[in-house]
Tab-separated table of C-alpha atoms and ligand atoms in Angstrom:
chain	number	residue	atom	x	y	z
P	1	MET	CA	2.218	-28.099	-12.621
P	2	SER	CA	2.701	-28.865	-8.785
P	3	GLU	CA	1.115	-31.904	-7.545
P	4	ALA	CA	-1.908	-30.887	-5.003
P	5	PRO	CA	-2.128	-33.330	-1.794
P	6	GLU	CA	-5.755	-34.618	-2.753
P	7	THR	CA	-6.207	-37.033	-5.709
P	8	ALA	CA	-9.963	-38.187	-5.179
P	9	ALA	CA	-10.377	-39.715	-8.487
P	10	ALA	CA	-14.061	-41.375	-8.890
P	11	GLY	CA	-14.708	-43.912	-11.675
P	12	ASP	CA	-16.067	-41.702	-13.899
P	13	GLY	CA	-12.890	-39.597	-14.223
P	14	ILE	CA	-14.296	-36.783	-12.286
P	15	ILE	CA	-12.401	-35.658	-9.117
P	16	ARG	CA	-13.505	-33.344	-6.401
P	17	CYS	CA	-11.061	-30.849	-5.311
P	18	ASP	CA	-11.312	-29.994	-1.925
P	19	ALA	CA	-8.697	-27.139	-1.672
P	20	CYS	CA	-11.530	-24.570	-0.808
P	21	PRO	CA	-15.114	-24.888	0.209
P	22	VAL	CA	-16.371	-24.659	-3.159
P	23	LEU	CA	-15.506	-28.491	-3.685
P	24	CYS	CA	-15.624	-28.442	-7.515
P	25	ARG	CA	-16.084	-31.594	-9.381
P	26	ILE	CA	-13.657	-31.287	-12.216
P	27	ARG	CA	-13.705	-33.612	-15.404
P	28	LEU	CA	-10.713	-35.226	-16.931
P	29	GLY	CA	-8.447	-32.541	-18.551
P	30	GLN	CA	-10.761	-29.475	-17.186
P	31	GLN	CA	-10.013	-26.986	-14.581
P	32	GLY	CA	-11.991	-25.987	-11.342
P	33	ALA	CA	-14.062	-22.718	-10.776
P	34	CYS	CA	-10.998	-20.727	-9.715
P	35	ASN	CA	-8.540	-22.103	-12.692
P	36	ARG	CA	-6.088	-22.954	-9.804
P	37	TYR	CA	-6.698	-26.589	-9.797
P	38	ALA	CA	-7.259	-28.848	-12.778
P	39	ASN	CA	-8.113	-32.717	-13.354
P	40	GLU	CA	-4.981	-33.915	-15.176
P	41	GLY	CA	-5.027	-37.717	-15.863
P	42	GLY	CA	-7.326	-38.346	-13.080
P	43	ARG	CA	-4.842	-36.422	-10.676
P	44	LEU	CA	-5.625	-33.056	-8.960
P	45	VAL	CA	-2.974	-30.692	-9.621
P	46	ARG	CA	-2.187	-27.187	-8.799
P	47	THR	CA	-2.090	-25.555	-12.418
P	48	ASP	CA	0.584	-22.864	-11.619
P	49	PRO	CA	4.199	-23.776	-10.862
P	50	LEU	CA	5.651	-23.269	-7.406
P	51	LEU	CA	7.687	-19.931	-7.128
P	52	LEU	CA	11.201	-20.119	-5.784
P	53	ALA	CA	12.734	-16.525	-5.048
P	54	GLN	CA	16.466	-16.152	-5.337
P	55	ARG	CA	18.494	-13.441	-4.096
P	56	ALA	CA	18.820	-10.274	-5.854
P	57	ALA	CA	22.335	-9.871	-7.511
P	58	ALA	CA	24.996	-7.489	-5.859
P	59	ALA	CA	25.515	-4.571	-8.039
P	60	GLY	CA	26.892	-5.204	-10.990
P	61	ALA	CA	26.988	-8.999	-10.507
P	62	PRO	CA	25.303	-11.161	-13.118
P	63	LEU	CA	22.122	-12.996	-11.977
P	64	VAL	CA	22.655	-16.883	-11.704
P	65	PRO	CA	20.789	-18.103	-14.644
P	66	PHE	CA	17.981	-20.466	-13.918
P	67	ALA	CA	16.090	-22.662	-16.245
P	68	GLU	CA	12.843	-23.952	-15.474
P	69	GLY	CA	12.796	-27.679	-14.120
P	70	ALA	CA	14.973	-29.791	-12.240
P	71	SER	CA	17.959	-28.772	-14.185
P	72	ALA	CA	18.036	-25.537	-12.463
P	73	TRP	CA	19.237	-27.368	-9.550
P	74	GLU	CA	22.189	-29.353	-11.050
P	75	GLY	CA	25.609	-28.591	-9.499
P	76	ARG	CA	24.263	-26.180	-6.745
P	77	VAL	CA	24.533	-26.328	-3.209
P	78	ILE	CA	21.095	-25.355	-1.956
P	79	SER	CA	20.786	-23.573	1.354
P	80	GLY	CA	18.551	-20.896	2.568
P	81	ALA	CA	20.956	-18.234	1.716
P	82	ASP	CA	20.531	-19.297	-2.039
P	83	LEU	CA	16.638	-20.019	-2.542
P	84	PHE	CA	13.415	-19.226	-0.674
P	85	VAL	CA	10.212	-21.309	-1.406
P	86	THR	CA	7.295	-18.845	-1.673
P	87	GLY	CA	3.670	-19.766	-1.244
P	88	ILE	CA	2.925	-18.681	-4.984
P	89	GLY	CA	1.621	-21.761	-6.482
P	90	ALA	CA	2.116	-23.770	-3.462
P	91	GLY	CA	-1.754	-24.697	-3.038
P	92	THR	CA	-4.092	-24.316	-0.074
P	93	THR	CA	-4.855	-26.374	3.029
P	94	TYR	CA	-8.611	-26.924	3.086
P	95	PRO	CA	-10.049	-28.069	5.568
P	96	ASP	CA	-8.233	-26.823	7.946
P	97	TYR	CA	-6.317	-29.902	9.772
P	98	LYS	CA	-4.174	-30.610	6.906
P	99	PRO	CA	-0.503	-29.675	7.042
P	100	ALA	CA	0.798	-27.150	4.710
P	101	PRO	CA	1.677	-28.216	1.449
P	102	PHE	CA	5.266	-27.278	1.665
P	103	ILE	CA	7.094	-27.550	4.989
P	104	VAL	CA	10.719	-26.961	3.889
P	105	ALA	CA	13.704	-27.404	6.058
P	106	ALA	CA	17.107	-25.130	4.846
P	107	GLU	CA	20.315	-24.085	6.677
P	108	TYR	CA	20.586	-20.385	6.899
P	109	GLU	CA	23.974	-18.878	8.319
P	110	GLY	CA	24.398	-21.715	10.287
P	111	VAL	CA	20.743	-22.110	11.496
P	112	ASP	CA	18.436	-25.018	10.740
P	113	THR	CA	15.362	-23.296	9.869
P	114	VAL	CA	12.107	-24.057	8.557
P	115	THR	CA	9.592	-22.374	6.102
P	116	VAL	CA	5.889	-23.272	6.212
P	117	VAL	CA	4.351	-22.241	2.968
P	118	THR	CA	0.778	-21.993	2.060
P	119	GLU	CA	-1.570	-20.148	-0.105
P	120	GLY	CA	-4.118	-18.737	2.278
P	121	ILE	CA	-7.865	-18.408	1.448
P	122	PHE	CA	-8.357	-15.131	2.836
P	123	SER	CA	-12.282	-14.240	3.538
P	124	TYR	CA	-11.058	-11.611	5.938
P	125	CYS	CA	-8.991	-9.286	3.952
P	126	GLY	CA	-8.846	-5.592	2.512
P	127	VAL	CA	-6.860	-3.441	0.681
P	128	LYS	CA	-5.545	0.352	1.823
P	129	VAL	CA	-4.965	2.545	-1.021
P	130	LYS	CA	-2.762	5.663	-0.482
P	131	ILE	CA	-3.184	8.253	-3.212
P	132	ASP	CA	-0.738	11.087	-3.412
P	133	THR	CA	-2.856	14.074	-3.899
P	134	ASP	CA	-4.344	16.781	-1.850
P	135	ARG	CA	-7.150	17.184	-4.359
P	136	PHE	CA	-10.479	16.369	-3.037
P	137	ILE	CA	-11.750	12.827	-4.005
P	138	GLY	CA	-14.843	12.826	-1.727
P	139	PRO	CA	-16.059	13.190	1.557
P	140	GLU	CA	-14.418	11.005	4.491
P	141	GLN	CA	-16.760	7.687	5.013
P	142	ALA	CA	-17.918	8.215	1.449
P	143	ALA	CA	-18.868	5.350	-0.474
P	144	VAL	CA	-16.368	4.203	-3.089
P	145	ARG	CA	-17.702	2.130	-5.846
P	146	CYS	CA	-16.585	-0.263	-8.646
P	147	ASP	CA	-18.949	-1.352	-11.542
P	148	GLY	CA	-21.704	0.454	-9.354
P	149	GLU	CA	-21.172	-1.627	-6.394
P	150	GLN	CA	-20.018	-0.427	-3.065
P	151	VAL	CA	-16.475	-2.057	-2.534
P	152	GLY	CA	-15.064	0.511	0.191
P	153	HIS	CA	-15.098	4.011	1.592
P	154	VAL	CA	-12.761	6.972	1.650
P	155	THR	CA	-10.919	6.869	4.973
P	156	THR	CA	-8.725	9.366	6.933
P	157	ALA	CA	-6.613	11.396	4.856
P	158	GLU	CA	-2.767	11.330	5.586
P	159	TYR	CA	-0.208	13.742	5.201
P	160	GLY	CA	-0.272	14.735	1.456
P	161	SER	CA	-2.461	11.720	0.569
P	162	GLN	CA	-5.760	10.522	0.355
P	163	MET	CA	-6.690	7.161	1.534
P	164	LEU	CA	-9.037	4.371	0.616
P	165	ALA	CA	-10.256	1.236	2.663
P	166	LEU	CA	-11.520	-1.213	0.130
P	167	GLY	CA	-12.850	-4.560	0.235
P	168	GLY	CA	-13.117	-6.375	3.493
P	169	VAL	CA	-15.368	-9.103	4.795
P	170	ARG	CA	-18.532	-7.174	4.822
P	171	HIS	CA	-18.420	-6.281	1.142
P	172	LEU	CA	-17.199	-9.723	-0.031
P	173	THR	CA	-20.017	-11.662	2.073
P	174	GLY	CA	-22.511	-9.248	3.521
P	175	GLY	CA	-24.029	-7.778	0.497
P	176	SER	CA	-25.531	-9.205	-2.661
P	177	LYS	CA	-23.589	-11.763	-4.620
P	178	LYS	CA	-22.626	-9.252	-7.400
P	179	GLU	CA	-21.344	-6.961	-4.646
P	180	GLY	CA	-19.032	-9.824	-3.245
P	181	ASN	CA	-18.041	-10.889	-6.701
P	182	VAL	CA	-17.171	-7.156	-7.838
P	183	THR	CA	-15.144	-6.742	-4.455
P	184	CYS	CA	-13.291	-9.862	-4.997
P	185	GLN	CA	-12.362	-8.930	-8.661
P	186	MET	CA	-11.323	-5.357	-7.588
P	187	MET	CA	-8.979	-6.433	-4.760
P	188	LEU	CA	-7.361	-9.255	-7.062
P	189	ASP	CA	-6.641	-6.477	-9.882
P	190	LEU	CA	-5.348	-4.395	-7.253
P	191	CYS	CA	-3.215	-6.893	-5.574
P	192	ASN	CA	-1.885	-8.041	-8.743
P	193	ARG	CA	-0.813	-4.737	-9.541
P	194	GLY	CA	-3.499	-3.694	-12.223
P	195	PRO	CA	-5.488	-0.635	-12.884
P	196	VAL	CA	-9.199	-0.289	-11.285
P	197	GLU	CA	-11.445	2.107	-12.230
P	198	LEU	CA	-13.512	3.579	-8.994
P	199	ALA	CA	-16.029	6.251	-8.346
P	200	VAL	CA	-16.498	7.987	-4.948
P	201	ASP	CA	-20.048	9.067	-3.969
P	202	GLU	CA	-20.312	12.995	-4.285
P	203	GLY	CA	-16.612	12.674	-5.288
P	204	ALA	CA	-14.290	11.971	-8.160
P	205	THR	CA	-13.754	8.982	-10.408
P	206	LEU	CA	-10.345	7.623	-10.081
P	207	THR	CA	-8.178	5.006	-11.646
P	208	VAL	CA	-5.589	3.559	-9.312
P	209	GLN	CA	-2.776	1.088	-9.621
P	210	SER	CA	0.149	0.263	-7.405
P	211	GLY	CA	3.144	2.156	-8.230
P	212	GLN	CA	1.345	4.333	-10.815
P	213	ALA	CA	0.042	7.990	-10.602
P	214	PRO	CA	-3.491	8.230	-9.685
P	215	VAL	CA	-5.917	9.681	-12.406
P	216	ILE	CA	-8.326	11.571	-10.936
P	217	ASP	CA	-11.483	12.911	-12.781
P	218	GLY	CA	-9.604	12.057	-16.084
P	219	THR	CA	-6.576	14.181	-15.168
P	220	ARG	CA	-3.425	12.177	-14.095
P	221	GLU	CA	-1.979	13.670	-11.049
P	222	GLU	CA	1.680	14.882	-11.128
P	223	ARG	CA	3.014	15.807	-7.717
P	224	MET	CA	2.360	15.122	-4.279
P	225	ARG	CA	2.387	18.352	-2.016
P	226	VAL	CA	5.587	19.277	-0.332
P	227	GLY	CA	3.648	19.992	2.832
P	228	CYS	CA	0.844	21.587	4.218
P	229	GLY	CA	0.473	25.423	3.987
P	230	SER	CA	2.207	25.625	7.371
P	231	ALA	CA	5.015	23.451	6.732
P	232	THR	CA	5.505	25.202	3.387
P	233	ILE	CA	5.650	28.452	5.087
P	234	GLY	CA	8.445	26.934	7.351
P	235	ILE	CA	10.408	25.519	4.609
P	236	PHE	CA	10.451	28.480	2.231
P	237	ALA	CA	10.095	31.431	4.636
P	238	ARG	CA	13.832	32.475	4.605
P	239	GLN	CA	14.004	32.267	0.609
P	240	TRP	CA	10.806	34.436	0.477
P	241	HIS	CA	12.091	36.938	2.677
P	242	GLY	CA	13.221	40.232	1.270
P	243	HIS	CA	11.278	39.382	-2.086
P	244	ALA	CA	7.819	39.251	-0.561
P	245	ASP	CA	6.066	41.429	2.016
P	246	GLU	CA	3.370	38.418	2.468
P	247	VAL	CA	2.844	34.944	1.452
P	248	ILE	CA	-0.186	32.876	1.864
P	249	VAL	CA	-0.011	29.074	1.381
P	250	VAL	CA	-3.328	27.885	0.487
P	251	ASP	CA	-4.240	24.599	1.813
P	252	ASP	CA	-7.631	22.809	2.518
P	253	HIS	CA	-6.123	21.618	6.061
P	254	ILE	CA	-3.699	24.341	7.311
P	255	THR	CA	-3.329	27.465	5.434
P	256	GLY	CA	-0.238	29.275	6.174
P	257	VAL	CA	0.221	33.288	6.536
P	258	LEU	CA	4.090	34.160	6.832
P	259	THR	CA	4.280	37.318	8.685
P	260	GLU	CA	1.789	35.779	11.271
P	261	HIS	CA	3.652	32.236	11.490
P	262	GLN	CA	6.520	31.783	13.826
P	263	ALA	CA	8.792	31.439	10.832
P	264	GLY	CA	7.769	35.157	9.583
P	265	ARG	CA	8.358	36.492	13.438
P	266	PHE	CA	11.790	34.693	13.612
P	267	LEU	CA	12.547	36.655	10.538
P	268	ASP	CA	11.489	40.047	12.054
P	269	MET	CA	8.984	40.458	9.263
P	270	ARG	CA	6.586	43.349	9.650
P	271	PRO	CA	2.742	42.121	10.084
P	272	ALA	CA	1.110	42.898	6.857
P	273	GLY	CA	-2.528	42.934	8.048
P	274	VAL	CA	-3.884	40.412	5.381
P	275	ARG	CA	-6.618	38.795	7.202
P	276	VAL	CA	-7.497	35.273	6.020
P	277	ARG	CA	-10.854	33.665	6.483
P	278	GLY	CA	-11.180	30.292	8.456
P	279	ARG	CA	-10.699	29.338	11.917
P	280	ARG	CA	-7.183	30.506	13.613
P	281	SER	CA	-5.551	27.589	15.114
P	282	THR	CA	-2.273	28.998	16.170
P	283	PRO	CA	-0.520	32.335	14.855
P	284	GLY	CA	-0.104	32.261	10.976
P	285	ARG	CA	-2.046	28.759	10.814
P	286	TYR	CA	-5.814	28.601	9.854
P	287	PHE	CA	-8.154	25.779	9.335
P	288	GLN	CA	-11.380	25.792	7.111
P	289	VAL	CA	-10.438	28.778	4.823
P	290	ALA	CA	-12.636	27.072	1.935
P	291	GLU	CA	-14.537	23.962	1.394
P	292	PRO	CA	-12.743	20.940	0.006
P	293	GLY	CA	-12.747	20.902	-3.866
P	294	ARG	CA	-10.647	20.477	-6.750
P	295	GLY	CA	-9.175	24.055	-6.699
P	296	TRP	CA	-6.131	25.556	-5.217
P	297	GLY	CA	-4.546	23.334	-2.325
P	298	GLY	CA	-7.302	20.759	-2.225
P	299	THR	CA	-10.179	23.710	-1.875
P	300	ASN	CA	-12.791	24.797	-3.908
P	301	ILE	CA	-11.407	28.137	-4.776
P	302	ASP	CA	-10.303	29.126	-8.013
P	303	ASP	CA	-9.649	32.690	-7.143
P	304	PRO	CA	-7.183	33.000	-4.284
P	305	LEU	CA	-8.387	36.537	-3.154
P	306	THR	CA	-11.785	34.848	-1.995
P	307	ILE	CA	-10.024	33.422	1.001
P	308	ILE	CA	-9.042	37.023	2.022
P	309	GLU	CA	-11.432	38.163	4.589
P	310	GLY	CA	-10.135	41.952	4.741
P	311	ILE	CA	-7.141	44.148	4.855
P	312	ASP	CA	-5.988	45.976	7.957
P	313	ARG	CA	-5.559	49.703	6.961
P	314	LYS	CA	-3.632	50.213	10.104
P	315	ARG	CA	-1.024	47.752	9.133
P	316	ALA	CA	-1.146	47.155	5.348
P	317	TRP	CA	0.497	49.732	3.135
P	318	PRO	CA	0.374	50.702	-0.663
P	319	GLY	CA	2.966	48.516	-2.738
P	320	LEU	CA	2.608	45.514	-0.187
P	321	ARG	CA	3.948	42.691	-2.171
P	322	LEU	CA	1.763	39.634	-1.527
P	323	LEU	CA	2.483	35.910	-2.898
P	324	MET	CA	-0.539	33.520	-2.901
P	325	VAL	CA	0.528	29.834	-3.797
P	326	SER	CA	-0.779	26.453	-3.190
P	327	THR	CA	1.203	23.666	-1.602
P	328	THR	CA	2.445	22.148	-4.861
P	329	GLY	CA	3.389	25.280	-6.374
P	330	GLU	CA	0.764	24.257	-9.228
P	331	HIS	CA	-1.444	27.496	-8.588
P	332	ALA	CA	0.429	30.917	-7.827
P	333	ALA	CA	-0.225	34.453	-8.295
P	334	TRP	CA	1.514	37.615	-7.373
P	335	PHE	CA	-0.412	40.847	-6.031
P	336	GLU	CA	0.528	44.419	-4.925
P	337	LEU	CA	-1.701	46.773	-2.978
P	338	ASP	CA	-2.794	49.878	-4.625
P	339	GLU	CA	-3.294	53.085	-2.834
P	340	ASN	CA	-6.589	52.094	-1.922
P	341	LEU	CA	-5.061	48.742	-0.377
P	342	ARG	CA	-6.788	46.561	-3.091
P	343	PRO	CA	-4.580	43.628	-4.257
P	344	VAL	CA	-3.817	44.081	-7.797
P	345	GLU	CA	-2.392	41.132	-9.799
P	346	ARG	CA	1.109	41.962	-11.535
P	347	LYS	CA	3.793	39.800	-13.090
P	348	MET	CA	5.665	37.753	-10.566
P	349	PRO	CA	9.264	38.829	-9.988
P	350	ASP	CA	11.849	36.058	-11.063
P	351	ALA	CA	13.214	35.574	-7.595
P	352	VAL	CA	9.775	34.731	-6.278
P	353	ALA	CA	8.858	32.523	-9.254
P	354	LYS	CA	12.200	30.687	-8.599
P	355	VAL	CA	10.774	29.910	-5.245
P	356	VAL	CA	7.369	28.722	-6.412
P	357	GLU	CA	9.270	26.478	-8.775
P	358	ARG	CA	11.112	25.140	-5.861
P	359	ILE	CA	7.825	24.249	-4.255
P	360	GLY	CA	7.145	22.097	-7.341
P	361	GLU	CA	10.783	20.572	-7.461
P	362	ASN	CA	10.409	19.528	-3.815
P	363	CYS	CA	7.036	17.780	-4.600
P	364	GLU	CA	7.521	13.944	-4.978
P	365	PRO	CA	5.897	12.373	-7.913
P	366	ALA	CA	2.215	11.367	-6.910
P	367	LEU	CA	1.829	7.440	-6.653
P	368	CYS	CA	-0.967	5.109	-5.638
P	369	SER	CA	0.573	2.590	-2.943
P	370	VAL	CA	-1.603	-0.737	-2.295
P	371	LEU	CA	-1.391	-2.570	0.788
P	372	PHE	CA	-2.913	-6.251	1.052
P	373	MET	CA	-4.168	-6.578	4.771
P	374	ALA	CA	-5.437	-9.951	5.842
P	375	GLY	CA	-5.829	-12.319	9.042
P	376	ALA	CA	-4.240	-15.766	8.983
P	377	GLY	CA	-7.112	-17.967	9.700
P	378	GLY	CA	-7.549	-21.468	10.623
P	379	SER	CA	-5.937	-23.331	7.829
P	380	LEU	CA	-2.863	-21.170	7.879
P	381	ARG	CA	-2.193	-21.528	11.330
P	382	ALA	CA	-3.234	-25.244	11.637
P	383	GLY	CA	-1.406	-26.036	8.456
P	384	ALA	CA	1.799	-25.149	10.364
P	385	THR	CA	1.089	-26.804	14.151
P	386	GLU	CA	-1.505	-28.361	15.691
P	387	ASN	CA	-1.358	-25.827	18.522
P	388	PRO	CA	-1.937	-22.765	16.585
P	389	VAL	CA	-1.764	-20.369	19.486
P	390	ARG	CA	1.836	-21.412	19.780
P	391	LEU	CA	2.428	-20.136	16.197
P	392	THR	CA	0.742	-16.546	17.143
P	393	ARG	CA	2.973	-16.180	19.811
P	394	SER	CA	5.959	-17.092	18.117
P	395	VAL	CA	5.148	-14.506	15.565
P	396	LYS	CA	4.358	-11.958	18.128
P	397	GLU	CA	7.617	-12.915	20.205
P	398	ALA	CA	9.275	-12.092	16.961
P	399	LEU	CA	10.703	-15.829	16.641
P	400	THR	CA	8.832	-16.589	13.226
P	401	ARG	CA	9.166	-14.423	10.217
P	402	VAL	CA	5.941	-13.685	8.281
P	403	THR	CA	6.421	-13.075	4.389
P	404	LEU	CA	3.907	-12.867	1.779
P	405	GLY	CA	5.243	-14.129	-1.511
P	406	GLY	CA	8.966	-13.340	0.079
P	407	ALA	CA	7.967	-9.818	0.802
P	408	PRO	CA	8.254	-8.735	4.441
P	409	ALA	CA	4.749	-8.461	6.217
P	410	TYR	CA	4.080	-5.898	8.998
P	411	VAL	CA	2.270	-7.882	11.651
P	412	TRP	CA	-0.290	-5.802	13.783
P	413	PRO	CA	-0.065	-6.020	17.673
P	414	GLY	CA	-2.744	-7.578	19.407
P	415	GLY	CA	-4.567	-10.856	18.781
P	416	GLY	CA	-4.066	-12.899	15.891
P	417	ILE	CA	-1.927	-12.789	13.366
P	418	THR	CA	-3.246	-9.856	11.217
P	419	VAL	CA	-0.611	-8.829	8.388
P	420	MET	CA	-0.074	-6.061	5.955
P	421	VAL	CA	2.175	-6.195	3.103
P	422	ASP	CA	3.028	-3.688	-0.044
P	423	VAL	CA	1.907	-5.710	-3.236
P	424	ALA	CA	4.581	-3.572	-4.915
P	425	ALA	CA	7.235	-5.810	-3.102
P	426	MET	CA	5.556	-9.283	-4.158
P	427	PRO	CA	6.376	-11.144	-7.149
P	428	ASP	CA	4.019	-10.667	-10.360
P	429	ASN	CA	0.683	-12.267	-10.176
P	430	ALA	CA	1.190	-13.313	-6.695
P	431	PHE	CA	-2.815	-13.522	-6.034
P	432	GLY	CA	-5.481	-15.548	-7.253
P	433	TYR	CA	-9.363	-16.000	-5.783
P	434	VAL	CA	-11.842	-18.394	-5.112
P	435	PRO	CA	-15.507	-18.314	-5.957
P	436	THR	CA	-16.593	-18.201	-2.165
P	437	PRO	CA	-15.640	-15.404	-2.717
P	438	ALA	CA	-12.300	-14.668	-1.302
P	439	ILE	CA	-8.645	-13.745	-2.129
P	440	VAL	CA	-5.906	-16.417	-2.329
P	441	GLY	CA	-2.711	-15.114	-1.520
P	442	PRO	CA	0.933	-16.524	-0.434
P	443	ILE	CA	2.118	-16.788	2.994
P	444	GLU	CA	5.321	-17.877	4.582
P	445	PHE	CA	6.296	-18.451	8.326
P	446	THR	CA	9.901	-18.961	8.719
P	447	MET	CA	11.714	-19.880	12.158
P	448	PRO	CA	14.279	-21.784	13.534
P	449	LEU	CA	13.747	-25.501	13.356
P	450	ASP	CA	13.794	-26.241	17.107
P	451	VAL	CA	11.254	-23.573	17.684
P	452	TYR	CA	9.076	-25.042	15.049
P	453	ALA	CA	9.372	-28.530	16.875
P	454	GLU	CA	8.734	-26.517	20.260
P	455	LEU	CA	5.392	-25.052	18.888
P	456	GLY	CA	4.260	-28.422	17.821
P	457	GLY	CA	4.794	-28.136	14.283
P	458	HIS	CA	4.077	-30.978	11.612
P	459	MET	CA	7.697	-32.295	11.942
P	460	SER	CA	6.996	-35.491	10.000
P	461	GLN	CA	6.287	-33.193	6.942
P	462	VAL	CA	9.348	-31.439	7.258
P	463	ARG	CA	11.284	-31.905	3.731
P	464	PRO	CA	14.723	-30.599	2.729
P	465	LEU	CA	14.777	-27.565	0.347
P	466	SER	CA	16.805	-29.672	-2.089
P	467	SER	CA	13.848	-32.170	-2.155
P	468	LEU	CA	12.118	-29.415	-4.194
P	469	SER	CA	14.064	-30.324	-7.302
P	470	ARG	CA	11.763	-33.386	-7.706
P	471	GLU	CA	8.791	-31.218	-7.983
P	472	SER	CA	7.498	-31.610	-11.690
P	473	ARG	CA	7.446	-27.782	-12.144
P	474	VAL	CA	8.851	-24.947	-10.582
P	475	ARG	CA	9.593	-21.243	-11.327
P	476	PHE	CA	12.172	-18.812	-10.489
P	477	THR	CA	12.037	-15.227	-9.643
P	478	THR	CA	14.560	-12.568	-8.092
P	479	LEU	CA	13.515	-10.648	-4.888
P	480	LYS	CA	13.444	-6.863	-5.198
P	481	PRO	CA	16.828	-5.297	-4.521
P	482	GLY	CA	17.028	-4.004	-0.739
P	483	GLN	CA	14.685	-6.444	0.274
P	484	PRO	CA	15.668	-8.201	3.243
P	485	TRP	CA	16.205	-12.074	2.757
P	486	PRO	CA	13.126	-13.717	3.855
P	487	ALA	CA	14.706	-17.041	4.980
P	488	ALA	CA	16.679	-15.331	7.818
P	489	PRO	CA	14.834	-16.244	11.303
P	490	GLN	CA	14.325	-14.047	13.833
P	491	LYS	CA	16.460	-14.021	16.732
P	492	LYS	CA	14.588	-14.176	19.854
P	493	ARG	CA	13.653	-16.951	22.000
P	494	LEU	CA	10.062	-18.292	22.831
P	495	PRO	CA	9.684	-17.974	26.770
P	496	ARG	CA	9.180	-21.489	28.316
I	1	SF4	S1	-12.716	-23.091	-6.649
I	1	SF4	FE1	-10.656	-23.847	-7.095
I	1	SF4	S2	-9.747	-24.378	-5.193
I	1	SF4	FE2	-11.962	-24.226	-4.811
I	1	SF4	S3	-12.806	-26.499	-5.221
I	1	SF4	FE3	-12.881	-25.263	-7.226
I	1	SF4	S4	-10.699	-25.888	-8.212
I	1	SF4	FE4	-10.559	-26.297	-5.983
């Protein structure tokens, strides 16, 4: 266990933890409400070990075997190129004026750097979930529920994916106690890469988990669509040319019609006269051909012919070969027009079936992606410097690198330090909680030592990386291959 900065033992052996606003009174041998702090022999300790990250081995090279404890340090020259101290297990700095639990100096590529390491208590945080599917999961803005409580909503769909915005301060603090607790637990599970069951009002039930295929209404999604209907036409037009007289790619958003589409025109295809319902946007591209649903291409249709408004007798001809297909190739049907220009379903020719199969082949596996988003508040910034705006500026000036558990964070433009990180890039079980309720997550600020001094950092608290070998308990992990080394400081200088 790592030692916490505060050890206020009272006469009865009970100590008060002041690592968050809950201020638990913890009896000897017991843990606080979040299980993150304990009273061990009258001392307040962080129950999880501090996590240090080592570089991923180069391809084929064996990993350096690290054992737990101080022996892991023996015989090694410790530099920022070898090890990075993450915020996981570091402890928090509440109330805000205390310096961060670990402010660690290390040399990296000839530059003296400092990493300020904390576990942040994030009341302002949320989770963005990207679900690779064109299946209808519920209307935009619909409430998303967990255990009956609203924990977020369906937000703007992206290319080939449905999106959820979950958590956030309103659900954590603005509703009932149960809503706050359910929201907190849901975010904790998702951020630690566990599965979560959700239900969308007027929509689907979902099981989402970082890095796993979504389960929608009990069915595991396999494929992310190759593109919208128009894009699918463009990609495969040449491969259909000569084998089909018309191709309609059914899509909830943009349905494509080959002979009207620019791609068909470039191939000098004869207009087929098959008119599609909906609103024509540009030639061969139609919006709103049907309602959203769980049928073909994210629409509510099971019979593709229902989107055909009419067949132009002046243009169409008996024997016209028509392919109707969805954006994943999961649904496809082949028709030929009879003497009365009525579509009759026939067996799909092999050459066409091959292209339909290729649509499926070009669909990537459907996954759920979970991004944690949060703002660095008082304790995080004051834990780094007495003049927090200087830290914010240095982050914006790209002098200070922000990582969460060693994983690179995207820092939003504009005010504050609002970060977003893919939880799949973070070590296991990186997140915790406190019952205020709020999510606890690691955060590290790394910068050159002189920049840290310039921004009014807590210089008296800076300790060498090697001093961590004196910590009673540390644990080691390996960063994911291809991940940038988090100890590398940014190169730009602060304007004076
Ligand atoms: S909830 Fe956890 S961090 Fe907060 S006071 Fe209790 S033991 Fe300490």
